[in-house]
Amino acid sequence: EVQMLESGGGLVQPGGSLRLSCAASGFTFNTYAMNWVRQAPGKGLEWVSAISASGGSTYYADSVKGRFTIYRDTSKNTLYLQMNNLRADDTAVYFCAKDVRGVIPYYFDSWGQGTLVTVSS
Amino acid sequence: EIVLTQSPGTLSLSPGERATLSCRASQSVSNNYLAWYQQKPGQAPRLLIYDASSRATGIPDRFSGSGSGTDFTLTISRLEPEDFAVYYCQQYGRSLLTFGGGTKVEIK
């Protein structure tokens, strides 16, 4: 069974940093691209970032480019999102999502349950 | 960036009725690379449809997708109680992925 478990969310002050993790199991982790998708309270879904199966290619939404970094550790079957210079509008539940392909982001066939990030002073 | 506009924002229907949800793109979605997801409160989204019209594994055949280019539709032929939820479209024709704003299907 495919499972993804996010962690690392919490309360952080504006301008601060946070690192999210997503521990994956039940599939061959180094075969699939992985994504982060977020959802602000009461709002819709927003794709944040993707990384190819090899880790050699990364993709970012304009809203986070230059502030967030996605990476993966195949030895630990874990996906990460390093978030720097956080702003109030980054407040959201962050979902880890498994892609159906390996190279460029497509669509997502499995999702974690999400971790809440709150940016507030 | 391809902007996806979903309509209506809210659809009020009764169980057994037909639901028709629209997703319009600001420019043509290459290869009709469009997916639909269902999300219930407090849960992660679930993939329903990919490539505009292909049902994902385990999705009942009352869910169907259609469309091409800039206009796409998700149809639920007969609403079951568990179908009342929010539905999102997502395009993957460009590597900068985007979602629509969602359509809430609520019980009338």
PDB file of C-alpha atoms in Angstrom:
ATOM      1  CA  GLU A   1       0.000   0.000   0.000  1.00  0.00           C
ATOM      2  CA  VAL A   2       1.340   3.418  -0.983  1.00  0.00           C
ATOM      3  CA  GLN A   3       1.741   5.678   2.040  1.00  0.00           C
ATOM      4  CA  MET A   4       3.181   9.125   2.563  1.00  0.00           C
ATOM      5  CA  LEU A   5       3.554  10.749   5.954  1.00  0.00           C
ATOM      6  CA  GLU A   6       4.366  14.435   6.188  1.00  0.00           C
ATOM      7  CA  SER A   7       5.979  16.064   9.205  1.00  0.00           C
ATOM      8  CA  GLY A   8       7.740  19.252  10.185  1.00  0.00           C
ATOM      9  CA  GLY A   9       4.850  21.697  10.147  1.00  0.00           C
ATOM     10  CA  GLY A  10       4.235  24.183  12.913  1.00  0.00           C
ATOM     11  CA  LEU A  11       4.127  27.829  13.879  1.00  0.00           C
ATOM     12  CA  VAL A  12       6.899  30.073  12.572  1.00  0.00           C
ATOM     13  CA  GLN A  13       7.396  33.825  12.536  1.00  0.00           C
ATOM     14  CA  PRO A  14       7.453  35.814   9.293  1.00  0.00           C
ATOM     15  CA  GLY A  15      10.913  35.663   7.780  1.00  0.00           C
ATOM     16  CA  GLY A  16      11.630  32.356   9.482  1.00  0.00           C
ATOM     17  CA  SER A  17      12.440  28.939   8.073  1.00  0.00           C
ATOM     18  CA  LEU A  18      10.974  25.467   8.289  1.00  0.00           C
ATOM     19  CA  ARG A  19      11.775  22.105   6.724  1.00  0.00           C
ATOM     20  CA  LEU A  20       9.007  19.703   5.824  1.00  0.00           C
ATOM     21  CA  SER A  21       9.576  15.976   5.373  1.00  0.00           C
ATOM     22  CA  CYS A  22       7.533  13.313   3.620  1.00  0.00           C
ATOM     23  CA  ALA A  23       8.354   9.681   4.390  1.00  0.00           C
ATOM     24  CA  ALA A  24       7.196   7.434   1.554  1.00  0.00           C
ATOM     25  CA  SER A  25       6.570   3.688   1.485  1.00  0.00           C
ATOM     26  CA  GLY A  26       4.811   1.035  -0.560  1.00  0.00           C
ATOM     27  CA  PHE A  27       6.342   1.956  -3.921  1.00  0.00           C
ATOM     28  CA  THR A  28       9.736   2.275  -5.593  1.00  0.00           C
ATOM     29  CA  PHE A  29      10.560   5.786  -4.440  1.00  0.00           C
ATOM     30  CA  ASN A  30      13.360   6.461  -6.948  1.00  0.00           C
ATOM     31  CA  THR A  31      11.061   5.749  -9.898  1.00  0.00           C
ATOM     32  CA  TYR A  32       8.587   8.578  -9.471  1.00  0.00           C
ATOM     33  CA  ALA A  33       8.653  12.347  -9.402  1.00  0.00           C
ATOM     34  CA  MET A  34       7.307  13.852  -6.193  1.00  0.00           C
ATOM     35  CA  ASN A  35       5.419  17.045  -5.508  1.00  0.00           C
ATOM     36  CA  TRP A  36       4.343  19.442  -2.791  1.00  0.00           C
ATOM     37  CA  VAL A  37       0.848  20.929  -3.008  1.00  0.00           C
ATOM     38  CA  ARG A  38      -0.555  23.356  -0.453  1.00  0.00           C
ATOM     39  CA  GLN A  39      -3.984  24.517   0.622  1.00  0.00           C
ATOM     40  CA  ALA A  40      -4.527  27.730   2.559  1.00  0.00           C
ATOM     41  CA  PRO A  41      -7.298  27.571   5.175  1.00  0.00           C
ATOM     42  CA  GLY A  42     -10.664  27.459   3.428  1.00  0.00           C
ATOM     43  CA  LYS A  43      -9.067  27.871   0.001  1.00  0.00           C
ATOM     44  CA  GLY A  44      -8.261  25.749  -3.037  1.00  0.00           C
ATOM     45  CA  LEU A  45      -5.246  23.683  -4.001  1.00  0.00           C
ATOM     46  CA  GLU A  46      -1.977  25.278  -5.142  1.00  0.00           C
ATOM     47  CA  TRP A  47       0.890  23.301  -6.646  1.00  0.00           C
ATOM     48  CA  VAL A  48       4.149  24.384  -4.999  1.00  0.00           C
ATOM     49  CA  SER A  49       7.047  22.316  -6.302  1.00  0.00           C
ATOM     50  CA  ALA A  50       8.127  19.094  -7.979  1.00  0.00           C
ATOM     51  CA  ILE A  51      11.298  17.040  -8.242  1.00  0.00           C
ATOM     52  CA  SER A  52      12.126  14.375 -10.786  1.00  0.00           C
ATOM     53  CA  ALA A  53      12.764  10.767  -9.803  1.00  0.00           C
ATOM     54  CA  SER A  54      16.516  11.214 -10.077  1.00  0.00           C
ATOM     55  CA  GLY A  55      16.459  14.506  -8.218  1.00  0.00           C
ATOM     56  CA  GLY A  56      18.210  16.154 -11.128  1.00  0.00           C
ATOM     57  CA  SER A  57      15.313  18.411 -12.136  1.00  0.00           C
ATOM     58  CA  THR A  58      13.253  20.662  -9.922  1.00  0.00           C
ATOM     59  CA  TYR A  59      10.231  22.853 -10.603  1.00  0.00           C
ATOM     60  CA  TYR A  60       8.695  25.674  -8.587  1.00  0.00           C
ATOM     61  CA  ALA A  61       5.616  27.850  -8.602  1.00  0.00           C
ATOM     62  CA  ASP A  62       6.456  31.526  -9.077  1.00  0.00           C
ATOM     63  CA  SER A  63       5.083  32.271  -5.610  1.00  0.00           C
ATOM     64  CA  VAL A  64       7.858  30.261  -3.900  1.00  0.00           C
ATOM     65  CA  LYS A  65      10.739  30.393  -6.376  1.00  0.00           C
ATOM     66  CA  GLY A  66      13.924  31.577  -4.679  1.00  0.00           C
ATOM     67  CA  ARG A  67      12.560  30.905  -1.187  1.00  0.00           C
ATOM     68  CA  PHE A  68      11.728  27.175  -1.194  1.00  0.00           C
ATOM     69  CA  THR A  69      13.974  24.251  -2.115  1.00  0.00           C
ATOM     70  CA  ILE A  70      12.737  20.748  -2.856  1.00  0.00           C
ATOM     71  CA  TYR A  71      15.050  17.738  -2.566  1.00  0.00           C
ATOM     72  CA  ARG A  72      14.887  14.030  -1.916  1.00  0.00           C
ATOM     73  CA  ASP A  73      16.947  11.359  -0.183  1.00  0.00           C
ATOM     74  CA  THR A  74      16.510   8.043  -1.954  1.00  0.00           C
ATOM     75  CA  SER A  75      18.346   6.135   0.798  1.00  0.00           C
ATOM     76  CA  LYS A  76      15.662   7.244   3.256  1.00  0.00           C
ATOM     77  CA  ASN A  77      12.689   7.249   0.824  1.00  0.00           C
ATOM     78  CA  THR A  78      12.037  10.791   1.988  1.00  0.00           C
ATOM     79  CA  LEU A  79      11.039  14.008   0.243  1.00  0.00           C
ATOM     80  CA  TYR A  80      11.842  17.406   1.729  1.00  0.00           C
ATOM     81  CA  LEU A  81      10.812  21.014   1.328  1.00  0.00           C
ATOM     82  CA  GLN A  82      13.098  23.650   2.794  1.00  0.00           C
ATOM     83  CA  MET A  83      11.121  26.842   3.245  1.00  0.00           C
ATOM     84  CA  ASN A  84      12.965  30.109   3.910  1.00  0.00           C
ATOM     85  CA  ASN A  85      11.852  33.705   4.285  1.00  0.00           C
ATOM     86  CA  LEU A  86       8.335  32.570   5.112  1.00  0.00           C
ATOM     87  CA  ARG A  87       5.412  34.953   4.714  1.00  0.00           C
ATOM     88  CA  ALA A  88       1.912  35.025   6.123  1.00  0.00           C
ATOM     89  CA  ASP A  89       0.491  33.908   2.774  1.00  0.00           C
ATOM     90  CA  ASP A  90       2.529  30.692   3.006  1.00  0.00           C
ATOM     91  CA  THR A  91       0.179  29.580   5.785  1.00  0.00           C
ATOM     92  CA  ALA A  92      -1.398  26.359   4.544  1.00  0.00           C
ATOM     93  CA  VAL A  93      -1.646  22.620   4.842  1.00  0.00           C
ATOM     94  CA  TYR A  94       1.206  21.176   2.805  1.00  0.00           C
ATOM     95  CA  PHE A  95       0.549  17.862   1.062  1.00  0.00           C
ATOM     96  CA  CYS A  96       3.132  15.517  -0.345  1.00  0.00           C
ATOM     97  CA  ALA A  97       1.895  13.939  -3.586  1.00  0.00           C
ATOM     98  CA  LYS A  98       3.287  11.073  -5.651  1.00  0.00           C
ATOM     99  CA  ASP A  99       3.472  11.719  -9.371  1.00  0.00           C
ATOM    100  CA  VAL A 100       2.558   9.107 -11.981  1.00  0.00           C
ATOM    101  CA  ARG A 101       5.709   9.785 -14.015  1.00  0.00           C
ATOM    102  CA  GLY A 102       9.400  10.087 -13.306  1.00  0.00           C
ATOM    103  CA  VAL A 103      10.795  13.046 -15.177  1.00  0.00           C
ATOM    104  CA  ILE A 104       8.458  16.036 -15.370  1.00  0.00           C
ATOM    105  CA  PRO A 105       5.445  16.675 -13.130  1.00  0.00           C
ATOM    106  CA  TYR A 106       2.129  15.289 -14.370  1.00  0.00           C
ATOM    107  CA  TYR A 107      -0.678  14.437 -12.005  1.00  0.00           C
ATOM    108  CA  PHE A 108      -0.885  12.764  -8.625  1.00  0.00           C
ATOM    109  CA  ASP A 109      -2.222   9.322  -7.803  1.00  0.00           C
ATOM    110  CA  SER A 110      -1.426   9.269  -4.081  1.00  0.00           C
ATOM    111  CA  TRP A 111      -1.368  11.963  -1.416  1.00  0.00           C
ATOM    112  CA  GLY A 112      -0.285  12.244   2.188  1.00  0.00           C
ATOM    113  CA  GLN A 113      -2.609  13.650   4.839  1.00  0.00           C
ATOM    114  CA  GLY A 114      -0.764  16.951   5.031  1.00  0.00           C
ATOM    115  CA  THR A 115       1.077  19.027   7.623  1.00  0.00           C
ATOM    116  CA  LEU A 116      -0.019  22.491   8.722  1.00  0.00           C
ATOM    117  CA  VAL A 117       2.347  25.438   8.447  1.00  0.00           C
ATOM    118  CA  THR A 118       1.297  28.645  10.177  1.00  0.00           C
ATOM    119  CA  VAL A 119       3.286  31.820   9.609  1.00  0.00           C
ATOM    120  CA  SER A 120       2.422  34.404  12.214  1.00  0.00           C
ATOM    121  CA  SER A 121       4.021  36.696  14.757  1.00  0.00           C
TER     122      SER A 121
ATOM    123  CA  GLU B   1       0.926  30.044 -16.701  1.00  0.00           C
ATOM    124  CA  ILE B   2      -2.339  28.376 -17.673  1.00  0.00           C
ATOM    125  CA  VAL B   3      -5.226  29.688 -15.571  1.00  0.00           C
ATOM    126  CA  LEU B   4      -8.067  27.244 -14.959  1.00  0.00           C
ATOM    127  CA  THR B   5     -11.518  28.647 -14.187  1.00  0.00           C
ATOM    128  CA  GLN B   6     -14.086  26.279 -12.705  1.00  0.00           C
ATOM    129  CA  SER B   7     -17.808  26.871 -12.754  1.00  0.00           C
ATOM    130  CA  PRO B   8     -20.116  27.027 -11.041  1.00  0.00           C
ATOM    131  CA  GLY B   9     -18.522  27.782  -7.699  1.00  0.00           C
ATOM    132  CA  THR B  10     -21.236  25.822  -5.930  1.00  0.00           C
ATOM    133  CA  LEU B  11     -23.691  23.270  -7.306  1.00  0.00           C
ATOM    134  CA  SER B  12     -26.734  22.421  -5.161  1.00  0.00           C
ATOM    135  CA  LEU B  13     -28.256  19.106  -6.177  1.00  0.00           C
ATOM    136  CA  SER B  14     -30.143  16.158  -4.718  1.00  0.00           C
ATOM    137  CA  PRO B  15     -28.937  12.548  -4.573  1.00  0.00           C
ATOM    138  CA  GLY B  16     -29.724  10.790  -7.829  1.00  0.00           C
ATOM    139  CA  GLU B  17     -29.382  13.949  -9.913  1.00  0.00           C
ATOM    140  CA  ARG B  18     -26.777  14.567 -12.595  1.00  0.00           C
ATOM    141  CA  ALA B  19     -23.878  16.925 -11.900  1.00  0.00           C
ATOM    142  CA  THR B  20     -22.021  18.767 -14.644  1.00  0.00           C
ATOM    143  CA  LEU B  21     -18.869  20.648 -13.668  1.00  0.00           C
ATOM    144  CA  SER B  22     -16.906  22.892 -16.007  1.00  0.00           C
ATOM    145  CA  CYS B  23     -13.200  23.705 -16.197  1.00  0.00           C
ATOM    146  CA  ARG B  24     -12.056  26.302 -18.717  1.00  0.00           C
ATOM    147  CA  ALA B  25      -8.388  26.975 -19.487  1.00  0.00           C
ATOM    148  CA  SER B  26      -6.897  30.337 -20.441  1.00  0.00           C
ATOM    149  CA  GLN B  27      -5.033  28.616 -23.270  1.00  0.00           C
ATOM    150  CA  SER B  28      -5.139  25.238 -24.894  1.00  0.00           C
ATOM    151  CA  VAL B  29      -4.028  22.349 -22.680  1.00  0.00           C
ATOM    152  CA  SER B  30      -1.578  20.318 -24.697  1.00  0.00           C
ATOM    153  CA  ASN B  31      -2.464  16.662 -25.245  1.00  0.00           C
ATOM    154  CA  ASN B  32      -5.599  17.280 -23.147  1.00  0.00           C
ATOM    155  CA  TYR B  33      -3.458  16.771 -20.077  1.00  0.00           C
ATOM    156  CA  LEU B  34      -6.165  17.523 -17.544  1.00  0.00           C
ATOM    157  CA  ALA B  35      -7.006  15.711 -14.301  1.00  0.00           C
ATOM    158  CA  TRP B  36      -9.906  15.910 -11.857  1.00  0.00           C
ATOM    159  CA  TYR B  37      -9.749  15.367  -8.089  1.00  0.00           C
ATOM    160  CA  GLN B  38     -12.337  15.017  -5.357  1.00  0.00           C
ATOM    161  CA  GLN B  39     -11.713  16.391  -1.876  1.00  0.00           C
ATOM    162  CA  LYS B  40     -13.828  15.885   1.221  1.00  0.00           C
ATOM    163  CA  PRO B  41     -13.449  17.997   4.392  1.00  0.00           C
ATOM    164  CA  GLY B  42     -10.325  17.170   6.357  1.00  0.00           C
ATOM    165  CA  GLN B  43      -9.069  14.743   3.724  1.00  0.00           C
ATOM    166  CA  ALA B  44      -6.454  14.736   1.011  1.00  0.00           C
ATOM    167  CA  PRO B  45      -7.649  15.005  -2.585  1.00  0.00           C
ATOM    168  CA  ARG B  46      -8.354  11.805  -4.535  1.00  0.00           C
ATOM    169  CA  LEU B  47      -7.615  11.356  -8.223  1.00  0.00           C
ATOM    170  CA  LEU B  48     -10.742  10.712 -10.305  1.00  0.00           C
ATOM    171  CA  ILE B  49      -9.869  11.383 -13.950  1.00  0.00           C
ATOM    172  CA  TYR B  50      -6.659  11.864 -15.921  1.00  0.00           C
ATOM    173  CA  ASP B  51      -5.914  12.662 -19.564  1.00  0.00           C
ATOM    174  CA  ALA B  52      -9.297  14.448 -19.570  1.00  0.00           C
ATOM    175  CA  SER B  53     -11.380  11.272 -19.855  1.00  0.00           C
ATOM    176  CA  SER B  54      -9.627   8.263 -18.314  1.00  0.00           C
ATOM    177  CA  ARG B  55     -10.938   7.054 -14.976  1.00  0.00           C
ATOM    178  CA  ALA B  56      -8.384   6.355 -12.258  1.00  0.00           C
ATOM    179  CA  THR B  57      -8.195   2.954 -10.613  1.00  0.00           C
ATOM    180  CA  GLY B  58     -11.224   2.145  -8.496  1.00  0.00           C
ATOM    181  CA  ILE B  59     -13.310   5.133  -9.579  1.00  0.00           C
ATOM    182  CA  PRO B  60     -16.984   4.260 -10.234  1.00  0.00           C
ATOM    183  CA  ASP B  61     -18.228   4.612 -13.796  1.00  0.00           C
ATOM    184  CA  ARG B  62     -20.778   7.256 -12.776  1.00  0.00           C
ATOM    185  CA  PHE B  63     -17.800   9.642 -12.973  1.00  0.00           C
ATOM    186  CA  SER B  64     -16.811  10.651 -16.497  1.00  0.00           C
ATOM    187  CA  GLY B  65     -14.613  13.318 -18.009  1.00  0.00           C
ATOM    188  CA  SER B  66     -14.756  14.922 -21.415  1.00  0.00           C
ATOM    189  CA  GLY B  67     -13.485  17.876 -23.390  1.00  0.00           C
ATOM    190  CA  SER B  68     -10.435  19.097 -25.214  1.00  0.00           C
ATOM    191  CA  GLY B  69      -8.404  22.216 -25.879  1.00  0.00           C
ATOM    192  CA  THR B  70      -9.684  24.790 -23.410  1.00  0.00           C
ATOM    193  CA  ASP B  71     -13.039  23.344 -22.298  1.00  0.00           C
ATOM    194  CA  PHE B  72     -13.367  20.328 -20.048  1.00  0.00           C
ATOM    195  CA  THR B  73     -16.251  18.764 -18.157  1.00  0.00           C
ATOM    196  CA  LEU B  74     -16.614  16.368 -15.251  1.00  0.00           C
ATOM    197  CA  THR B  75     -19.985  14.616 -15.136  1.00  0.00           C
ATOM    198  CA  ILE B  76     -21.391  12.593 -12.268  1.00  0.00           C
ATOM    199  CA  SER B  77     -24.301  10.708 -13.798  1.00  0.00           C
ATOM    200  CA  ARG B  78     -26.260  10.007 -10.591  1.00  0.00           C
ATOM    201  CA  LEU B  79     -25.096  11.582  -7.363  1.00  0.00           C
ATOM    202  CA  GLU B  80     -24.534   9.252  -4.451  1.00  0.00           C
ATOM    203  CA  PRO B  81     -24.416  10.622  -0.862  1.00  0.00           C
ATOM    204  CA  GLU B  82     -20.626  10.159  -0.782  1.00  0.00           C
ATOM    205  CA  ASP B  83     -20.168  12.330  -3.900  1.00  0.00           C
ATOM    206  CA  PHE B  84     -20.933  15.589  -2.120  1.00  0.00           C
ATOM    207  CA  ALA B  85     -17.521  17.199  -1.973  1.00  0.00           C
ATOM    208  CA  VAL B  86     -15.276  19.761  -3.667  1.00  0.00           C
ATOM    209  CA  TYR B  87     -13.892  18.969  -7.117  1.00  0.00           C
ATOM    210  CA  TYR B  88     -10.736  20.418  -8.647  1.00  0.00           C
ATOM    211  CA  CYS B  89      -9.312  20.296 -12.143  1.00  0.00           C
ATOM    212  CA  GLN B  90      -5.546  20.394 -12.743  1.00  0.00           C
ATOM    213  CA  GLN B  91      -3.565  20.798 -15.949  1.00  0.00           C
ATOM    214  CA  TYR B  92      -0.199  19.170 -16.618  1.00  0.00           C
ATOM    215  CA  GLY B  93       0.320  20.314 -20.182  1.00  0.00           C
ATOM    216  CA  ARG B  94       2.983  22.657 -18.916  1.00  0.00           C
ATOM    217  CA  SER B  95       5.590  21.844 -16.235  1.00  0.00           C
ATOM    218  CA  LEU B  96       4.214  24.797 -14.260  1.00  0.00           C
ATOM    219  CA  LEU B  97       1.205  22.906 -12.948  1.00  0.00           C
ATOM    220  CA  THR B  98      -1.997  24.729 -12.042  1.00  0.00           C
ATOM    221  CA  PHE B  99      -5.307  23.904 -10.362  1.00  0.00           C
ATOM    222  CA  GLY B 100      -8.718  25.393 -10.838  1.00  0.00           C
ATOM    223  CA  GLY B 101     -10.435  27.133  -7.940  1.00  0.00           C
ATOM    224  CA  GLY B 102     -12.803  24.251  -7.273  1.00  0.00           C
ATOM    225  CA  THR B 103     -16.528  23.484  -7.485  1.00  0.00           C
ATOM    226  CA  LYS B 104     -18.387  22.510  -4.351  1.00  0.00           C
ATOM    227  CA  VAL B 105     -21.188  20.011  -4.891  1.00  0.00           C
ATOM    228  CA  GLU B 106     -23.582  20.334  -1.966  1.00  0.00           C
ATOM    229  CA  ILE B 107     -26.809  18.643  -0.991  1.00  0.00           C
ATOM    230  CA  LYS B 108     -29.877  20.636  -1.948  1.00  0.00           C
TER     231      LYS B 108
END
